[in-house]
PDB file of C-alpha atoms and ligand atoms in Angstrom:
ATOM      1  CA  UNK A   1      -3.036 220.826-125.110  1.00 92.00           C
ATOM      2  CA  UNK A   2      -4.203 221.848-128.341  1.00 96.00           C
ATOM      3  CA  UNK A   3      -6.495 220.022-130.984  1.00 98.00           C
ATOM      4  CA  UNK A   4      -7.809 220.205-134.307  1.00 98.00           C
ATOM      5  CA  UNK A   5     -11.396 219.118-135.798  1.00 98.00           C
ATOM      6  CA  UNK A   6     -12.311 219.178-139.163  1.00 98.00           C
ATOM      7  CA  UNK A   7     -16.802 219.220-139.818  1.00 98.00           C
ATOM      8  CA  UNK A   8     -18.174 218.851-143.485  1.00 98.00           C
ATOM      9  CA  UNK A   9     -22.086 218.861-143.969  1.00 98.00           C
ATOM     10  CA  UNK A  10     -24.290 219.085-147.464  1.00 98.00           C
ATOM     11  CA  UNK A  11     -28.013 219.421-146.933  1.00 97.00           C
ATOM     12  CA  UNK A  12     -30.460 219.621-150.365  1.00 98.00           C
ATOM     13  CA  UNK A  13     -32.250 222.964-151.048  1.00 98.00           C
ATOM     14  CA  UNK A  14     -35.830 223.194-150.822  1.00 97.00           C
ATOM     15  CA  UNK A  15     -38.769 225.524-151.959  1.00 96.00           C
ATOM     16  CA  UNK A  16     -40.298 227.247-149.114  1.00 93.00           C
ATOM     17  CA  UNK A  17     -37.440 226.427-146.399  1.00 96.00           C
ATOM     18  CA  UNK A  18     -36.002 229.224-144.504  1.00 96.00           C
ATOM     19  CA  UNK A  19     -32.508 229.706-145.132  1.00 98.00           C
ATOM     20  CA  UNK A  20     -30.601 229.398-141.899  1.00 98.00           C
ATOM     21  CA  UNK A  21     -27.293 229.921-141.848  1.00 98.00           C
ATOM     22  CA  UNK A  22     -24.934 230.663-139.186  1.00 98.00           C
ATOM     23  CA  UNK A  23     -27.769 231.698-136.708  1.00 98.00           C
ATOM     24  CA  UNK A  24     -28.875 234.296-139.438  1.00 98.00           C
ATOM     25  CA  UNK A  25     -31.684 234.310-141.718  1.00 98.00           C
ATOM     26  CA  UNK A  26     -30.584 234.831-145.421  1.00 98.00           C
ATOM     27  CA  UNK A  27     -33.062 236.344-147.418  1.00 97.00           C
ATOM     28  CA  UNK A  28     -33.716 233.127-150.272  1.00 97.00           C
ATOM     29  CA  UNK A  29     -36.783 231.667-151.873  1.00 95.00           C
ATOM     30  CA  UNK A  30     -35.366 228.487-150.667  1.00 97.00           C
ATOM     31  CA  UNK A  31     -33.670 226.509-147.782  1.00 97.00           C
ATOM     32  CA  UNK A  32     -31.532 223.811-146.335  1.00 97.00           C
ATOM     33  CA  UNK A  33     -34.247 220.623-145.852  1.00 96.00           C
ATOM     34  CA  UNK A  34     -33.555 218.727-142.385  1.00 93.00           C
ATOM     35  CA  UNK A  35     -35.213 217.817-139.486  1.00 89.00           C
ATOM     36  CA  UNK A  36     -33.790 220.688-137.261  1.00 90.00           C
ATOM     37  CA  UNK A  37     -33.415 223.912-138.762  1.00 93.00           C
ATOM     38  CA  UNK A  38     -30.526 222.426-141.006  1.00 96.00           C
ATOM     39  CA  UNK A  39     -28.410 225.252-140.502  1.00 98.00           C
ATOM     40  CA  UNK A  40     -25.381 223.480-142.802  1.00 98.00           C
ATOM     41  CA  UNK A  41     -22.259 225.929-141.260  1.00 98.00           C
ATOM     42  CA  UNK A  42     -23.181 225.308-137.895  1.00 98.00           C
ATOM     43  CA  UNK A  43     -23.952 221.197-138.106  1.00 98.00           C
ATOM     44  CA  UNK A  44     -20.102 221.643-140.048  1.00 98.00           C
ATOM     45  CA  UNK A  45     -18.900 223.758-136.874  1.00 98.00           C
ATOM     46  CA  UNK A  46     -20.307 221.313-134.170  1.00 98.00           C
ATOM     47  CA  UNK A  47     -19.118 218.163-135.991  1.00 98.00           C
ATOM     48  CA  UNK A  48     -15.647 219.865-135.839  1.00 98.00           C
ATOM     49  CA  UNK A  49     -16.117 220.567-132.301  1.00 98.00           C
ATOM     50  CA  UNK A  50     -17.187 217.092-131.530  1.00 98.00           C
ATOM     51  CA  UNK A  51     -14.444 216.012-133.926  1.00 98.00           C
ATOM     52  CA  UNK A  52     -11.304 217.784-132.123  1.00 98.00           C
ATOM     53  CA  UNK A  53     -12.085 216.948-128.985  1.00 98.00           C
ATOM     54  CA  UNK A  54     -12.959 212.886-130.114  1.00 98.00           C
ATOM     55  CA  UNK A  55     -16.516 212.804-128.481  1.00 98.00           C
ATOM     56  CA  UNK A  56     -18.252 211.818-131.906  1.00 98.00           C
ATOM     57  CA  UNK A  57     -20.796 213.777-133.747  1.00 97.00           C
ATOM     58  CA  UNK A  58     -23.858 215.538-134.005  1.00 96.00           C
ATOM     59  CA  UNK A  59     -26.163 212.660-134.963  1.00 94.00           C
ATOM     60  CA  UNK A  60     -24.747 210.611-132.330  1.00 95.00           C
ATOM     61  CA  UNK A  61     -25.860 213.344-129.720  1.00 96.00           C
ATOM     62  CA  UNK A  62     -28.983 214.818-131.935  1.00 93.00           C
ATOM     63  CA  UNK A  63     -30.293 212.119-133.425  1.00 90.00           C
ATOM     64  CA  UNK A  64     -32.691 213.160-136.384  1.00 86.00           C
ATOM     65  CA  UNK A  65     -35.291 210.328-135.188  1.00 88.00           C
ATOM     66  CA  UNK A  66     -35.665 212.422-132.156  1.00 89.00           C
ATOM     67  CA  UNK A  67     -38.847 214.470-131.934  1.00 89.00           C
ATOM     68  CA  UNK A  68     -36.900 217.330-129.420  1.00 88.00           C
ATOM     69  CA  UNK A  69     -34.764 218.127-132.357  1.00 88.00           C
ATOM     70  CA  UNK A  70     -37.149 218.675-134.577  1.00 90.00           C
ATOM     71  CA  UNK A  71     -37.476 222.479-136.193  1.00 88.00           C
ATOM     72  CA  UNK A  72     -34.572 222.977-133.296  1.00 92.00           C
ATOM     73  CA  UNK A  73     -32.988 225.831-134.117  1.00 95.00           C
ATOM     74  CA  UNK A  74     -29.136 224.596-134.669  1.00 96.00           C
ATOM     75  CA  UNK A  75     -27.519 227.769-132.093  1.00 97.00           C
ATOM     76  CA  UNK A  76     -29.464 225.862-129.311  1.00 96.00           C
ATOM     77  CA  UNK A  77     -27.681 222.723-130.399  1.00 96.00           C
ATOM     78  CA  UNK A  78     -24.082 224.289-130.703  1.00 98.00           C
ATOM     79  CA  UNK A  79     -24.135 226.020-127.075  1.00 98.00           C
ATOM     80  CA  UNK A  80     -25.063 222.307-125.663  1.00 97.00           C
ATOM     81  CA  UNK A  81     -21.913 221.441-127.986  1.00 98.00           C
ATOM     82  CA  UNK A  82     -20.194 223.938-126.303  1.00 98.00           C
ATOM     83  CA  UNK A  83     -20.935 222.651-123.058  1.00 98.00           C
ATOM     84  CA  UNK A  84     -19.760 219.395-123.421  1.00 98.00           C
ATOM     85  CA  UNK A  85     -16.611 220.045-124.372  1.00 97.00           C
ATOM     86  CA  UNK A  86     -16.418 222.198-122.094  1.00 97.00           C
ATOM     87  CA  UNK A  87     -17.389 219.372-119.327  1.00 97.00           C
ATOM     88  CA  UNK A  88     -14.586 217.472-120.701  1.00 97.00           C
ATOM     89  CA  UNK A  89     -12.206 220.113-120.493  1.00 97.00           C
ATOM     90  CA  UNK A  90     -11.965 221.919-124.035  1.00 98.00           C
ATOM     91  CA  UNK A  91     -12.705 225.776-124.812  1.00 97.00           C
ATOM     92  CA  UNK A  92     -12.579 226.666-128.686  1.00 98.00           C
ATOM     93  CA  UNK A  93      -9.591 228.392-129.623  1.00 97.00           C
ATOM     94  CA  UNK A  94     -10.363 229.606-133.161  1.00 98.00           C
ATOM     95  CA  UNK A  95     -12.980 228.348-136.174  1.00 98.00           C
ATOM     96  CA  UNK A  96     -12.814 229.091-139.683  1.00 98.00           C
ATOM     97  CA  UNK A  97     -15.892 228.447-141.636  1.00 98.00           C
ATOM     98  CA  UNK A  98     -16.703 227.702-145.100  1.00 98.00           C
ATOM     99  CA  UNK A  99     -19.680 227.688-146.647  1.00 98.00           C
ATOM    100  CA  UNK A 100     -20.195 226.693-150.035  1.00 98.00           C
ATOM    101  CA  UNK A 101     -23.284 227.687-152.611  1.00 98.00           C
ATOM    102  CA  UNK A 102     -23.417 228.897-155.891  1.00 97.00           C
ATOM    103  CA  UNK A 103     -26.696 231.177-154.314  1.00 96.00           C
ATOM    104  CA  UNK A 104     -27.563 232.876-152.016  1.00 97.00           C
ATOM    105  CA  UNK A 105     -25.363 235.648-152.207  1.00 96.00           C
ATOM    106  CA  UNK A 106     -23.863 235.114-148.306  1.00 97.00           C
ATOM    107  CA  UNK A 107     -20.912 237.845-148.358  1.00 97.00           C
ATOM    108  CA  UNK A 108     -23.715 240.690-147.251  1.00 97.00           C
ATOM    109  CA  UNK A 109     -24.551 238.481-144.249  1.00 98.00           C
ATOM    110  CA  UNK A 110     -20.933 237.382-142.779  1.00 98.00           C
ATOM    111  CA  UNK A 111     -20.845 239.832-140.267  1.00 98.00           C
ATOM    112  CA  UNK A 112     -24.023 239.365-138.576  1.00 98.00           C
ATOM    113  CA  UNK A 113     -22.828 235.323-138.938  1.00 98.00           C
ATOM    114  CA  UNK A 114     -19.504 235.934-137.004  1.00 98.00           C
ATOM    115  CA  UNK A 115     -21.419 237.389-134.592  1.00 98.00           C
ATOM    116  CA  UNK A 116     -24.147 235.343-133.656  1.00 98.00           C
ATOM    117  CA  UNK A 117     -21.936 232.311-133.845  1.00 98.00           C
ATOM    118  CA  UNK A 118     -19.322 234.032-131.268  1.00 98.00           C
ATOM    119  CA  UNK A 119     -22.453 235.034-128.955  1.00 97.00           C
ATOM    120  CA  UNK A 120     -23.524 232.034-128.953  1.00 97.00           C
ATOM    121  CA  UNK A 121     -20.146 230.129-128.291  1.00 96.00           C
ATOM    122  CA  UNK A 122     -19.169 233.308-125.578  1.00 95.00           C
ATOM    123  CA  UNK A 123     -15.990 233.936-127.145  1.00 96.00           C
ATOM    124  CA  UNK A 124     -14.398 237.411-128.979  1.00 98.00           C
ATOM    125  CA  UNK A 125     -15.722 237.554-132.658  1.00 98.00           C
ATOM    126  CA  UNK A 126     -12.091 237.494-133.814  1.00 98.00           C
ATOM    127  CA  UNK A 127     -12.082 234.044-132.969  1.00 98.00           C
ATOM    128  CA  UNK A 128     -14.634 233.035-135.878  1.00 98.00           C
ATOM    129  CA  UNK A 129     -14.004 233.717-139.452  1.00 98.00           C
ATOM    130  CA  UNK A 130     -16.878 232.896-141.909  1.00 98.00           C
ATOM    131  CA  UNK A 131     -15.897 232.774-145.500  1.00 98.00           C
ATOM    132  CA  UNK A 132     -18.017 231.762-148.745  1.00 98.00           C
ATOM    133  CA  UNK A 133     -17.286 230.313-151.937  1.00 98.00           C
ATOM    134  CA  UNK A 134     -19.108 229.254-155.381  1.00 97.00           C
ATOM    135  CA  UNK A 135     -17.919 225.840-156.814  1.00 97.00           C
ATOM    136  CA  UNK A 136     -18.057 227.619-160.568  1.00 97.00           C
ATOM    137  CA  UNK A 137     -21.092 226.043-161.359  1.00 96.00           C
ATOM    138  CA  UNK A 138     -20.243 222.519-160.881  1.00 97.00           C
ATOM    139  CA  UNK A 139     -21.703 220.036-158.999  1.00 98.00           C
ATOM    140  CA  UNK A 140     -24.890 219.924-156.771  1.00 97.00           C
ATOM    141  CA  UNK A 141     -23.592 223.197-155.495  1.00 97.00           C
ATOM    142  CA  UNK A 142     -23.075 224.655-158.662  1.00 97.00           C
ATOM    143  CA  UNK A 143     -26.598 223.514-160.263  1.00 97.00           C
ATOM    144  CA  UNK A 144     -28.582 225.276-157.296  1.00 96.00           C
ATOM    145  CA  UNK A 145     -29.449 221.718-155.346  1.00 97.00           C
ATOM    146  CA  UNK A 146     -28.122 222.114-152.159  1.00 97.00           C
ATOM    147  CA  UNK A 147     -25.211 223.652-150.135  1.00 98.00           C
ATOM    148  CA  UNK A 148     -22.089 222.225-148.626  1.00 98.00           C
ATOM    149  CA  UNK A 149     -20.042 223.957-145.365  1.00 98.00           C
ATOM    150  CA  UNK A 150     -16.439 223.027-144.146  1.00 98.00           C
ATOM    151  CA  UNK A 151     -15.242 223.503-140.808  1.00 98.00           C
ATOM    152  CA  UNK A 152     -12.098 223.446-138.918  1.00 98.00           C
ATOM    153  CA  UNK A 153     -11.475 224.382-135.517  1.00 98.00           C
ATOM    154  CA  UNK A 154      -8.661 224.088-132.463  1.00 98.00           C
ATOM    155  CA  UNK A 155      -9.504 223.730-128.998  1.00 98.00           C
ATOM    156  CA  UNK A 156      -7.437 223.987-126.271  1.00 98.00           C
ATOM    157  CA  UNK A 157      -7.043 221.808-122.963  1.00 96.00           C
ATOM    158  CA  UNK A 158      -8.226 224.024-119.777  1.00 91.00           C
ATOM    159  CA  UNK A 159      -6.984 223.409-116.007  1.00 73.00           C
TER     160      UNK A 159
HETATM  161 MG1   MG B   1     -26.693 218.405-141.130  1.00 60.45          MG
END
């Protein structure tokens, strides 16, 4: 059987934050604020996950009032993702990523983001596509205040 999950996540921008994304660190004066390491294309990515395969989503398994998750790094979070769909009998197909920001500039870094998010998962890199986009200035994306990331995925029914 195959299924489809859709993830969105927006997390504000702050001074001094590492930016995170995909598993890679982008070079930025700035970064996603959160309680884990608010890595915004992978907390889109598991909520798809969690989303195709109807067990919930993230903050129903990682709560942000839970001290384990704090400064977690969000790769940690999406192989334990992995693994429960897995337990309920779901590998990932295919996931195409979007993230959006107006800065940084992310096209430099999507190889090294398809790559750590297929590692991670265990699947051929193929598999994940990472695009970016600008929102032309407009919005909270476009005025520099935070970044936004869309995910879909399919996963596909094993045994
Ligand atoms: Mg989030």
């Amino acid at each position: 059987m195959i299924r489809i999950g859709h993830g969105y996540d927006v997390h504000r921008f702050k001074e001094g934050r590492e930016c995170i994304l995909c598993g890679v660190r982008v070079p930025y004066e700035r970064g996603p604020d959160g309680h884990s390491d608010a890595d915004v294309p992978l907390h889109a990515l598991m909520d798809a996950l969690l989303g195709a395969a109807a067990l919930g989503d993230i903050g129903q398994h990682f709560p942000d009032s839970d001290i384990r998750y704090k400064g977690i790094s969000s790769l940690v979070l999406l192989k334990e993702v992995v693994r429960l769909l897995m337990e309920n009998g779901y590998v990932l197909s295919n996931a195409d990523i979007t993230i959006v920001a107006q800065k940084p500039k992310i096209a430099p870094f999507i190889p090294d983001m398809r790559r750590s998010i297929a590692d991670a998962i265990g699947i051929p890199v193929e598999n994940i596509n990472v695009k970016a986009t600008t929102e032309e200035g407009l919005g909270f994306t476009g005025d520099g205040s935070g970044l936004a990331s869309h995910a879909v995925v399919l996963i596909t029914g094993i045994g």
